[in-house]
C-alpha cells in the first residue's frame, strides 16, 4: 500500500449556505468560510470538503449547477474562493470541492441548447426519450421513480420528449455515454485542479450509467428502483477514463458518493487500491442502523448496536488491505448525529463516545459541520419551516395523512435537519448572521453553541480536538492511521470494542452504547495506560472495568507478540 496524504488527514465538511454569513444577507458564504478557517485549524482539521458554491438557480442549494466555472452570487466571488485557497495553504489545510457529474441545472446553457430541438448539437448531452402509449394515454418512457419523488422523467413541451432526471425536475441528467460530455467534465475538473484545489468529493457518482429503458418489475405505478441507475458496469469505464485523464495527473483525493446500496464488492471496485478509479467512497450502510423508519415518536428511537457493529466489521475487514475508507457519521443529507444515535439525557457522554467510536477506526474522518458541538435535529412543527426540495416534494406526496403525521414523516429524515445554521454563539440568530437566516436557527442555540464549547474545557468540542490530537501525535500516528483494526466481542449488544495494533503498539477502544452501568471483564489485556476517556476517572478493579452510561475509553495495552 502506498501511503497518501489524505490517509493522514482529518476532514471537515462545510455546507456553505449554513456555515457562516459574513455580509449579513442571511445566507452563509465563502468569506464566512474564510473567516472561520482559524477555527477549523484550532480543532485540528487539515482537509475541508466544501459543498457546491457554483453559479446555480438553487433548486437544490447548488447541486443544480448553471455554470461550473463561476461562483454563485449568493456565496461570493471567485476571488473570495482564491482567498480561501491561499489561506488554507498557509494553514496546511487541503480543500476539496463537490464535483457534480450526474446532472446540471436545467438553466445550464448545455441544457437550454439541448432542449431547443432534436437536431441541436447538444441534444445528446442529456438523455431524451419518447413517451410510451399505455391504455391510450401517453406515459413516461419507463416507470422509474426519482430520488426526490415522482417520475425519473420529465416531459419537455418544446420537443414533446422526456428528459431523464433522477433528482429534481430542474436537474436533468447528463448523458455519460457521450464522449463529448465526458471531455467537458474533465475540462471542468482540470480547471479547478489547476486553480489549486486538492481534489473532489464526487456527487452521485454511482449513477452515471443506466440500465436499458425497460419498466421496473419491483412494484406498481412509479417505482423508485435505483438498481436501474446505480452501480452499473459502464460507471467503471467512465471513472477509469477520469482517473487516467484527470486524477492521476495530480496528487488528488477523489472521493465518490456511492448511494444505491453499493455492496462491499462494488465499493471495492470503485476504490480498491488497484482499480485506478477513486481514492475512496462514502457508503451509507452505517448511517441508518436504528428503527427510525418504524417509529412514530422520537422517544421510541433505538440504535441497533449489533447491526452497527457488524456493518463496521464488514467494511473495515473488507478494506483492510485492499482500500481506504472515509469515517463519517452523517452529511448534509442525513439526520443530525445526536438526534439519530445519541442520547439526549446523557448528552455530552454520548456525543463524545460516538466520536471516539468512529474516528479511531482505520480511515479518514469527515466531521460534518456542527457535529463537533453536538448540534441536533430541528424541532419542525410547521410545513413552512422546510426548505429542501426533496422534503417539500415528499410532504406534497403525503396528502392521505393528517397534518401532524405528515410533518412527522417528513421531519424524521428531512435533509433540512443538518442544514440549520451553525450555532456560533448565544446571540440572536446564533451568531450565524445579523438578519433572519434563509432557514430557521435551531432554538437550542443558547445551550449548544461554539462559543460555550470553546470556553468549557470539558466540552464535546474539546473531546473532538483530543481525538484528532491523539490520531496525529507522533508516537501514535502510525498506529491510529495505518495500524490494523480488529473488532472483538462481536455479540455484545451494548459495547462496541475494537483493537488497533501494529508490530509495536496496541490500543483497545471500548465504547458503551448503554445508558446503564455495565461491568466488563478486560482480563485478556495487560493495561499500560488510559489514553482517552469521556469521564474524569476510570474505574478498574481486578481486571473488571466499570463502564458508566456511554463511557468510552482508549486503553493502551502491552503488545504481547
Ligand atoms: C447527492 C448530494 C445531495 C444532492 C444530490 C443531487 O446525493 O449529497 O445533497 O441533492 O446528490 O446532486
Ligand atoms: Ca452572506
Coordinates of C-alpha atoms and ligand atoms in Angstrom, one line a residue:
X1 CA 0.0 0.0 0.0
X2 CA 1.3 3.4 -0.9
X3 CA 0.8 6.0 1.8
X4 CA -1.1 9.1 0.8
X5 CA -1.6 12.5 2.4
X6 CA -5.3 12.0 2.5
X7 CA -5.0 8.9 4.6
X8 CA -3.4 11.0 7.3
X9 CA -5.9 13.9 7.1
X10 CA -8.8 14.8 9.3
X11 CA -11.6 16.1 7.1
X12 CA -14.5 18.5 7.8
X13 CA -17.5 19.0 5.6
X14 CA -18.9 22.5 5.0
X15 CA -22.3 23.2 3.7
X16 CA -21.7 26.8 2.7
X17 CA -25.2 28.1 2.9
X18 CA -25.4 27.2 6.6
X19 CA -21.9 27.8 7.8
X20 CA -21.3 31.5 8.4
X21 CA -22.8 34.6 6.9
X22 CA -20.2 37.3 6.5
X23 CA -22.2 40.0 4.8
X24 CA -25.5 39.7 6.7
X25 CA -27.8 38.8 3.9
X26 CA -29.0 35.6 5.8
X27 CA -27.0 33.2 3.6
X28 CA -23.7 31.6 4.5
X29 CA -20.9 32.4 2.1
X30 CA -17.3 32.0 1.0
X31 CA -16.0 34.9 3.1
X32 CA -17.7 33.3 6.0
X33 CA -15.7 30.2 5.4
X34 CA -12.5 32.2 5.1
X35 CA -13.1 33.9 8.4
X36 CA -13.6 30.6 10.2
X37 CA -10.5 28.8 8.8
X38 CA -8.6 29.5 12.0
X39 CA -11.4 28.0 14.0
X40 CA -11.1 24.8 12.0
X41 CA -7.4 24.8 12.3
X42 CA -7.7 25.1 16.1
X43 CA -9.9 22.0 16.0
X44 CA -7.1 20.2 14.1
X45 CA -8.8 19.9 10.7
X46 CA -6.5 19.7 7.7
X47 CA -8.9 18.8 4.9
X48 CA -12.1 20.6 4.1
X49 CA -14.8 19.4 1.7
X50 CA -16.9 22.3 0.6
X51 CA -20.4 21.6 -0.9
X52 CA -21.2 23.3 -4.2
X53 CA -20.9 27.0 -4.4
X54 CA -21.1 27.3 -8.2
X55 CA -23.5 29.5 -10.0
X56 CA -26.9 28.0 -9.6
X57 CA -30.6 28.8 -9.5
X58 CA -30.5 26.9 -6.2
X59 CA -33.3 24.4 -6.7
X60 CA -31.1 22.0 -4.7
X61 CA -28.9 24.6 -2.9
X62 CA -26.3 24.5 -5.6
X63 CA -26.3 20.8 -6.6
X64 CA -28.0 22.2 -9.7
X65 CA -25.1 23.8 -11.4
X66 CA -25.7 26.5 -14.0
X67 CA -22.1 27.4 -14.6
X68 CA -19.2 25.2 -13.4
X69 CA -16.7 28.0 -13.7
X70 CA -18.5 30.7 -11.8
X71 CA -19.3 31.3 -8.1
X72 CA -22.9 31.9 -7.1
X73 CA -23.6 35.5 -6.2
X74 CA -25.2 34.1 -3.0
X75 CA -21.8 32.8 -2.0
X76 CA -19.5 35.5 -3.2
X77 CA -16.9 35.6 -6.0
X78 CA -14.1 33.6 -7.4
X79 CA -11.7 36.0 -5.7
X80 CA -13.2 35.0 -2.3
X81 CA -12.5 31.4 -3.2
X82 CA -8.9 32.1 -4.1
X83 CA -8.5 33.8 -0.8
X84 CA -9.7 30.7 0.9
X85 CA -7.3 28.6 -1.1
X86 CA -4.4 30.8 -0.2
X87 CA -5.1 31.0 3.5
X88 CA -5.8 27.3 3.6
X89 CA -2.4 26.6 2.0
X90 CA -0.8 28.8 4.6
X91 CA -2.6 26.8 7.4
X92 CA -1.7 23.5 5.8
X93 CA -5.4 22.7 5.1
X94 CA -6.3 20.9 1.9
X95 CA -9.5 21.8 0.1
X96 CA -11.7 19.5 -2.0
X97 CA -14.8 20.6 -3.9
X98 CA -18.0 18.9 -4.7
X99 CA -17.9 17.8 -8.3
X100 CA -21.4 17.3 -9.7
X101 CA -21.1 14.9 -12.6
X102 CA -24.5 13.3 -12.9
X103 CA -26.6 16.3 -13.9
X104 CA -26.7 20.1 -14.4
X105 CA -29.3 22.7 -13.8
X106 CA -32.0 23.0 -16.5
X107 CA -30.7 26.6 -16.7
X108 CA -27.2 25.4 -17.8
X109 CA -26.5 26.6 -21.4
X110 CA -26.0 23.0 -22.5
X111 CA -29.5 22.1 -21.5
X112 CA -31.0 25.2 -22.9
X113 CA -29.5 24.2 -26.2
X114 CA -30.2 20.5 -25.8
X115 CA -33.9 21.0 -25.2
X116 CA -34.3 23.6 -28.1
X117 CA -34.6 21.0 -30.9
X118 CA -33.9 17.3 -31.6
X119 CA -31.1 18.1 -34.0
X120 CA -29.3 20.6 -31.8
X121 CA -25.6 19.6 -31.4
X122 CA -26.0 19.4 -27.6
X123 CA -29.1 17.3 -27.9
X124 CA -27.2 14.2 -27.0
X125 CA -25.6 15.8 -23.9
X126 CA -28.7 14.7 -22.0
X127 CA -31.0 11.7 -22.0
X128 CA -34.0 12.1 -24.2
X129 CA -36.7 9.5 -24.9
X130 CA -40.2 9.4 -26.4
X131 CA -43.1 8.7 -24.1
X132 CA -45.0 5.5 -24.4
X133 CA -48.6 4.9 -25.1
X134 CA -50.3 2.9 -22.3
X135 CA -54.1 2.3 -22.3
X136 CA -54.4 5.0 -24.9
X137 CA -52.6 7.6 -22.8
X138 CA -49.0 8.9 -23.1
X139 CA -46.8 7.9 -20.1
X140 CA -43.1 8.4 -19.5
X141 CA -40.6 6.1 -21.2
X142 CA -40.3 3.9 -18.1
X143 CA -42.0 3.6 -14.7
X144 CA -38.8 4.5 -12.9
X145 CA -39.1 6.9 -9.9
X146 CA -36.7 9.7 -9.0
X147 CA -35.0 10.1 -5.6
X148 CA -36.8 13.4 -5.0
X149 CA -40.3 12.0 -5.7
X150 CA -42.3 11.5 -8.9
X151 CA -41.1 10.0 -12.1
X152 CA -37.5 9.9 -13.2
X153 CA -38.6 11.5 -16.5
X154 CA -40.0 15.0 -17.1
X155 CA -41.8 15.9 -20.3
X156 CA -40.5 18.9 -22.2
X157 CA -43.0 20.7 -24.2
X158 CA -40.6 22.2 -26.8
X159 CA -39.9 18.9 -28.5
X160 CA -42.5 16.8 -26.8
X161 CA -40.0 14.3 -25.5
X162 CA -38.9 13.3 -22.0
X163 CA -35.6 14.0 -20.3
X164 CA -34.3 11.9 -17.6
X165 CA -33.8 13.4 -14.1
X166 CA -33.2 11.1 -11.1
X167 CA -33.2 14.1 -8.7
X168 CA -35.4 17.2 -9.2
X169 CA -37.2 18.4 -12.4
X170 CA -34.6 21.2 -12.6
X171 CA -31.7 18.7 -12.6
X172 CA -31.6 17.0 -16.0
X173 CA -29.2 14.0 -16.1
X174 CA -26.1 14.2 -18.3
X175 CA -25.6 11.5 -20.9
X176 CA -22.3 10.0 -19.9
X177 CA -22.2 7.6 -22.8
X178 CA -21.5 10.7 -24.9
X179 CA -17.7 11.2 -25.1
X180 CA -18.1 14.9 -25.5
X181 CA -19.8 15.2 -22.2
X182 CA -17.0 13.3 -20.5
X183 CA -14.4 15.5 -22.1
X184 CA -16.3 18.6 -21.0
X185 CA -16.4 17.3 -17.4
X186 CA -12.7 16.5 -17.5
X187 CA -12.1 20.1 -18.5
X188 CA -14.1 21.3 -15.6
X189 CA -12.1 19.2 -13.2
X190 CA -8.8 20.3 -14.7
X191 CA -9.8 24.0 -14.4
X192 CA -10.3 23.6 -10.6
X193 CA -7.3 21.5 -10.0
X194 CA -5.2 24.0 -11.9
X195 CA -6.5 26.7 -9.7
X196 CA -5.1 24.7 -6.7
X197 CA -7.8 22.6 -5.2
X198 CA -6.7 19.2 -3.8
X199 CA -9.4 17.0 -5.2
X200 CA -13.1 16.3 -5.2
X201 CA -16.0 14.8 -3.4
X202 CA -17.8 13.4 -6.4
X203 CA -21.5 13.7 -6.2
X204 CA -23.9 10.9 -7.1
X205 CA -21.1 9.1 -8.9
X206 CA -22.7 5.7 -8.9
X207 CA -25.5 6.8 -11.2
X208 CA -23.6 7.6 -14.4
X209 CA -24.7 4.5 -16.2
X210 CA -28.3 3.4 -16.8
X211 CA -30.0 0.1 -17.4
X212 CA -31.9 -0.4 -20.7
X213 CA -35.0 1.6 -20.6
X214 CA -37.4 -1.1 -19.6
X215 CA -40.0 -0.9 -16.8
X216 CA -39.1 -2.0 -13.3
X217 CA -40.9 -5.1 -12.2
X218 CA -40.4 -4.1 -8.5
X219 CA -43.8 -2.6 -7.9
X220 CA -46.9 -0.8 -9.3
X221 CA -47.1 2.7 -10.6
X222 CA -43.9 4.8 -10.3
X223 CA -41.2 2.6 -8.8
X224 CA -38.0 4.0 -7.1
X225 CA -35.9 1.2 -8.3
X226 CA -32.4 2.6 -8.1
X227 CA -30.8 -0.5 -9.4
X228 CA -31.8 0.8 -12.8
X229 CA -29.3 3.7 -12.4
X230 CA -26.9 2.7 -9.7
X231 CA -23.5 0.8 -9.8
X232 CA -23.9 -0.4 -13.4
X233 CA -20.8 -1.6 -15.4
X234 CA -20.1 1.4 -17.5
X235 CA -19.6 3.7 -14.5
X236 CA -16.3 2.0 -14.1
X237 CA -15.2 2.7 -17.6
X238 CA -16.1 6.4 -17.2
X239 CA -14.2 6.6 -13.9
X240 CA -11.1 4.8 -15.3
X241 CA -11.1 7.4 -18.0
X242 CA -11.5 10.3 -15.5
X243 CA -8.7 8.8 -13.5
X244 CA -6.4 8.5 -16.4
X245 CA -7.1 11.9 -17.9
X246 CA -7.6 13.8 -14.7
X247 CA -7.0 12.5 -11.2
X248 CA -3.8 10.6 -11.9
X249 CA -2.2 13.8 -13.3
X250 CA -2.3 15.4 -9.9
X251 CA -1.8 14.3 -6.3
X252 CA -5.5 14.4 -5.5
X253 CA -8.2 12.9 -3.3
X254 CA -11.2 11.8 -5.3
X255 CA -13.9 10.5 -3.0
X256 CA -17.1 9.3 -4.5
X257 CA -20.6 9.2 -3.1
X258 CA -22.0 5.8 -3.8
X259 CA -25.6 5.6 -2.9
X260 CA -28.0 3.0 -4.3
X261 CA -26.8 0.3 -1.8
X262 CA -23.4 -0.3 -3.2
X263 CA -22.4 -3.6 -1.7
X264 CA -18.8 -4.1 -0.5
X265 CA -17.6 -5.7 -3.7
X266 CA -18.9 -2.8 -5.7
X267 CA -17.4 -0.3 -3.3
X268 CA -14.1 -2.0 -3.7
X269 CA -14.4 -2.0 -7.5
X270 CA -14.6 1.8 -7.3
X271 CA -11.9 2.4 -4.8
X272 CA -9.7 -0.6 -4.4
X273 CA -6.0 0.3 -4.5
X274 CA -5.6 -1.5 -7.8
X275 CA -8.7 -0.1 -9.5
X276 CA -7.4 3.2 -10.8
X277 CA -10.7 4.9 -10.2
X278 CA -11.4 6.7 -6.9
X279 CA -9.4 7.1 -3.7
X280 CA -12.3 6.1 -1.6
X281 CA -16.1 6.1 -1.5
X282 CA -18.7 7.2 1.0
X283 CA -21.3 4.4 1.7
X284 CA -24.4 4.7 3.8
X285 CA -24.7 1.3 5.4
X286 CA -23.8 2.5 8.9
X287 CA -26.0 5.7 8.6
X288 CA -29.3 4.0 9.2
X289 CA -28.8 1.5 11.9
X290 CA -31.8 2.3 14.0
X291 CA -35.6 1.9 13.9
X292 CA -36.3 5.4 12.6
X293 CA -38.5 4.1 9.8
X294 CA -40.7 2.1 12.2
X295 CA -41.5 4.6 14.9
X296 CA -44.0 7.4 15.3
X297 CA -42.2 9.2 18.1
X298 CA -38.6 10.0 18.8
X299 CA -39.0 8.5 22.3
X300 CA -39.0 5.1 20.7
X301 CA -35.9 5.6 18.7
X302 CA -33.3 3.0 19.3
X303 CA -29.9 2.4 17.8
X304 CA -29.3 -1.1 16.5
X305 CA -25.9 -1.5 18.1
X306 CA -25.4 -5.1 16.8
X307 CA -26.1 -4.1 13.3
X308 CA -23.9 -1.0 13.5
X309 CA -21.1 -3.2 14.8
X310 CA -21.5 -5.8 12.1
X311 CA -21.5 -3.1 9.4
X312 CA -18.3 -1.6 10.8
X313 CA -16.7 -5.0 11.0
X314 CA -17.7 -5.9 7.4
X315 CA -16.4 -2.7 5.9
X316 CA -13.2 -2.4 8.0
X317 CA -12.3 -6.0 7.3
X318 CA -13.0 -6.0 3.6
X319 CA -11.0 -2.8 3.1
X320 CA -8.1 -3.8 5.4
X321 CA -5.6 -4.5 2.7
X322 CA -7.5 -3.5 -0.5
X323 CA -8.6 0.0 0.1
X324 CA -9.2 3.0 2.2
X325 CA -12.4 4.2 3.9
X326 CA -13.8 7.5 4.9
X327 CA -15.2 7.7 8.5
X328 CA -18.3 9.8 8.8
X329 CA -21.4 9.8 10.9
X330 CA -23.5 12.0 8.7
X331 CA -23.5 14.6 6.0
X332 CA -25.8 17.3 4.7
X333 CA -28.4 14.8 3.6
X334 CA -28.9 12.9 6.9
X335 CA -30.3 13.4 10.4
X336 CA -28.1 15.1 13.0
X337 CA -25.9 12.6 14.8
X338 CA -27.1 13.4 18.3
X339 CA -30.8 13.0 17.3
X340 CA -30.0 9.8 15.5
X341 CA -27.6 7.8 17.6
X342 CA -27.0 10.0 20.6
X343 CA -28.8 10.0 24.0
X344 CA -30.2 13.5 24.8
X345 CA -30.3 12.5 28.5
X346 CA -26.5 11.8 28.5
X347 CA -25.7 14.4 26.0
X348 CA -22.0 15.1 26.5
X349 CA -21.2 11.5 27.3
X350 CA -22.9 10.0 24.3
X351 CA -21.7 12.7 21.9
X352 CA -18.1 12.1 23.0
X353 CA -18.5 8.3 22.9
X354 CA -19.8 8.4 19.3
X355 CA -16.8 10.4 18.2
X356 CA -14.3 8.1 19.8
X357 CA -16.1 5.0 18.5
X358 CA -15.9 6.2 14.9
X359 CA -12.8 8.3 14.4
X360 CA -10.2 5.9 15.8
X361 CA -11.0 3.3 13.2
X362 CA -8.9 2.8 10.1
X363 CA -9.8 5.6 7.6
X364 CA -10.1 9.3 7.1
X365 CA -12.5 11.1 9.4
X366 CA -15.0 13.6 7.9
X367 CA -16.7 15.6 10.6
X368 CA -19.9 17.3 9.5
X369 CA -20.2 21.0 10.4
X370 CA -21.8 21.4 13.9
X371 CA -21.2 17.8 14.8
X372 CA -18.2 18.9 16.9
X373 CA -20.6 20.8 19.3
X374 CA -23.4 18.2 19.2
X375 CA -25.9 20.0 17.1
X376 CA -29.3 18.3 16.9
X377 CA -32.3 18.0 14.5
X378 CA -34.6 20.9 14.2
X379 CA -38.0 20.6 16.0
X380 CA -40.2 21.1 12.9
X381 CA -43.8 21.7 13.7
X382 CA -44.9 23.5 10.5
X383 CA -44.6 22.8 6.8
X384 CA -43.4 26.4 6.3
X385 CA -40.2 25.6 8.1
X386 CA -39.0 23.2 5.4
X387 CA -36.7 24.4 2.6
X388 CA -35.3 21.3 1.0
X389 CA -36.8 20.4 -2.4
X390 CA -37.0 16.7 -1.6
X391 CA -38.7 17.4 1.8
X392 CA -41.2 19.6 0.1
X393 CA -41.9 17.1 -2.6
X394 CA -42.3 14.3 0.0
X395 CA -44.7 16.4 2.1
X396 CA -46.8 17.1 -1.0
X397 CA -47.0 13.4 -1.8
X398 CA -48.4 12.6 1.7
X399 CA -51.8 14.2 1.2
X400 CA -53.5 11.0 2.6
X401 CA -52.2 11.7 6.1
X402 CA -53.2 14.4 8.6
X403 CA -51.0 17.4 9.1
X404 CA -49.3 16.1 12.2
X405 CA -48.5 12.7 10.7
X406 CA -47.2 14.5 7.5
X407 CA -44.9 16.7 9.5
X408 CA -43.6 13.7 11.4
X409 CA -42.9 11.6 8.3
X410 CA -41.0 14.5 6.6
X411 CA -39.1 15.8 9.6
X412 CA -37.6 12.5 10.7
X413 CA -35.5 12.2 7.6
X414 CA -35.6 15.7 6.3
X415 CA -32.3 17.0 4.8
X416 CA -33.1 20.3 6.5
X417 CA -32.1 18.9 9.9
X418 CA -28.4 19.0 9.2
X419 CA -28.8 22.3 7.3
X420 CA -29.8 24.7 10.0
X421 CA -27.3 27.4 10.6
X422 CA -24.2 26.7 12.7
X423 CA -24.7 27.9 16.2
X424 CA -21.6 30.1 16.8
X425 CA -22.8 31.8 20.0
X426 CA -25.9 32.6 22.1
X427 CA -26.7 35.9 20.4
X428 CA -29.8 36.4 18.2
X429 CA -29.6 34.1 15.1
X430 CA -26.8 32.2 17.0
X431 CA -24.1 34.5 15.6
X432 CA -24.6 33.0 12.2
X433 CA -25.9 36.3 10.8
X434 CA -27.4 39.6 12.0
X435 CA -30.6 39.1 9.9
X436 CA -33.1 36.3 9.8
X437 CA -31.4 33.4 8.0
X438 CA -32.7 31.5 5.0
X439 CA -33.7 28.6 7.3
X440 CA -34.5 28.8 11.0
X441 CA -31.9 28.5 13.6
X442 CA -32.4 25.6 16.0
X443 CA -33.9 27.1 19.2
X444 CA -31.4 25.2 21.3
X445 CA -28.6 27.6 20.3
X446 CA -28.4 29.2 23.7
X447 CA -27.3 25.9 25.2
X448 CA -25.5 24.4 22.2
X449 CA -23.0 26.7 20.5
X450 CA -19.4 27.0 19.5
X451 CA -18.6 29.8 22.0
X452 CA -19.6 27.9 25.1
X453 CA -17.9 24.8 23.7
X454 CA -14.7 26.6 23.3
X455 CA -14.9 28.1 26.8
X456 CA -15.6 24.8 28.6
X457 CA -12.6 22.6 28.6
X458 CA -14.8 19.6 29.2
X459 CA -17.0 20.2 26.1
X460 CA -17.8 17.9 23.2
X461 CA -15.6 20.2 21.0
X462 CA -12.6 19.7 23.2
X463 CA -13.1 15.9 23.1
X464 CA -13.1 16.1 19.3
X465 CA -9.9 18.0 19.5
X466 CA -8.4 15.4 21.8
X467 CA -9.3 12.6 19.4
X468 CA -7.7 14.5 16.5
X469 CA -4.6 15.2 18.6
X470 CA -4.3 11.5 19.5
X471 CA -4.5 10.4 15.9
X472 CA -1.8 12.9 15.0
X473 CA 0.5 12.5 18.0
X474 CA 3.8 11.3 16.5
X475 CA 4.2 8.2 18.7
X476 CA 0.7 7.0 17.9
X477 CA 0.2 8.2 14.4
X478 CA 1.4 5.0 12.7
X479 CA -0.8 3.0 14.9
X480 CA -4.0 5.0 14.5
X481 CA -3.7 5.8 10.9
X482 CA -2.1 2.7 9.4
X483 CA -2.5 0.1 12.2
X484 CA -4.8 -2.9 11.8
X485 CA -8.3 -3.0 13.1
X486 CA -9.9 -5.9 14.8
X487 CA -13.3 -6.0 16.4
X488 CA -13.8 -8.1 19.5
X489 CA -16.8 -9.4 21.4
X490 CA -19.0 -9.1 18.3
X491 CA -22.1 -10.4 20.0
X492 CA -22.1 -7.9 22.9
X493 CA -25.3 -5.8 22.3
X494 CA -24.2 -2.8 24.3
X495 CA -20.5 -2.4 23.8
X496 CA -18.5 -1.7 20.7
X497 CA -14.9 -2.8 21.2
X498 CA -12.1 -2.8 18.7
X499 CA -8.3 -3.1 18.8
X500 CA -5.9 -1.1 16.7
X501 CA -2.4 -2.6 16.5
X502 CA 0.9 -2.8 14.7
X503 CA 4.2 -4.5 15.5
X504 CA 5.0 -2.0 18.2
X505 CA 1.8 -0.9 19.8
X506 CA -1.7 -1.9 20.6
X507 CA -4.8 0.0 21.8
X508 CA -8.3 -1.1 22.7
X509 CA -11.2 1.3 22.1
X510 CA -14.2 0.5 24.3
X511 CA -17.5 2.2 23.8
X512 CA -20.6 1.7 25.8
X513 CA -23.8 2.4 23.9
X514 CA -25.8 1.8 27.1
X515 CA -27.5 4.3 29.4
X516 CA -26.8 1.9 32.3
X517 CA -23.6 0.9 34.2
X518 CA -22.0 -2.2 32.9
X519 CA -19.1 -4.2 34.4
X520 CA -16.9 -5.6 31.8
X521 CA -14.0 -8.0 32.1
X522 CA -10.8 -7.0 30.5
X523 CA -8.6 -9.7 31.9
X524 CA -7.3 -10.6 28.4
X525 CA -5.5 -7.2 28.3
X526 CA -2.5 -6.0 30.2
X527 CA -3.2 -2.3 30.7
X528 CA -0.4 0.2 30.1
X529 CA -2.3 3.4 30.3
X530 CA -5.6 5.2 29.6
X531 CA -5.1 7.4 26.6
X532 CA -8.5 9.0 26.4
X533 CA -11.8 8.9 28.3
X534 CA -15.1 10.8 28.3
X535 CA -15.2 10.6 32.1
X536 CA -13.0 12.3 34.7
X537 CA -11.7 9.0 36.1
X538 CA -11.6 5.3 35.2
X539 CA -12.8 2.5 37.5
X540 CA -10.9 -0.7 37.1
X541 CA -10.8 -3.3 39.9
X542 CA -9.4 -6.8 39.5
X543 CA -9.5 -6.5 35.7
X544 CA -13.1 -5.6 35.8
X545 CA -13.9 -2.2 34.3
X546 CA -17.0 -0.3 35.4
X547 CA -18.4 1.4 32.4
X548 CA -20.8 4.2 33.3
X549 CA -23.5 5.3 30.8
X550 CA -21.9 5.9 27.3
X551 CA -18.4 5.6 28.8
X552 CA -15.8 5.4 26.2
X553 CA -12.1 4.6 26.7
X554 CA -9.0 4.3 24.7
X555 CA -6.6 2.0 26.5
X556 CA -3.1 1.4 25.5
X557 CA -2.2 -2.2 26.4
X558 CA 1.0 -4.2 26.3
X559 CA 1.6 -5.9 23.0
X560 CA 2.4 -9.5 23.8
X561 CA 3.7 -10.6 20.4
Ligands
LIG1 C1 -26.1 13.9 -3.6 C2 -25.9 15.1 -2.6 C3 -27.3 15.7 -2.4 C4 -27.8 16.1 -3.7 C5 -27.8 15.0 -4.8 C6 -28.0 15.6 -6.1 O1 -26.8 12.9 -3.1 O2 -25.3 14.7 -1.4 O3 -27.3 16.7 -1.5 O4 -29.2 16.6 -3.6 O5 -26.6 14.4 -4.8 O6 -27.0 16.3 -6.6
LIG2 CA1 -24.0 36.0 3.0

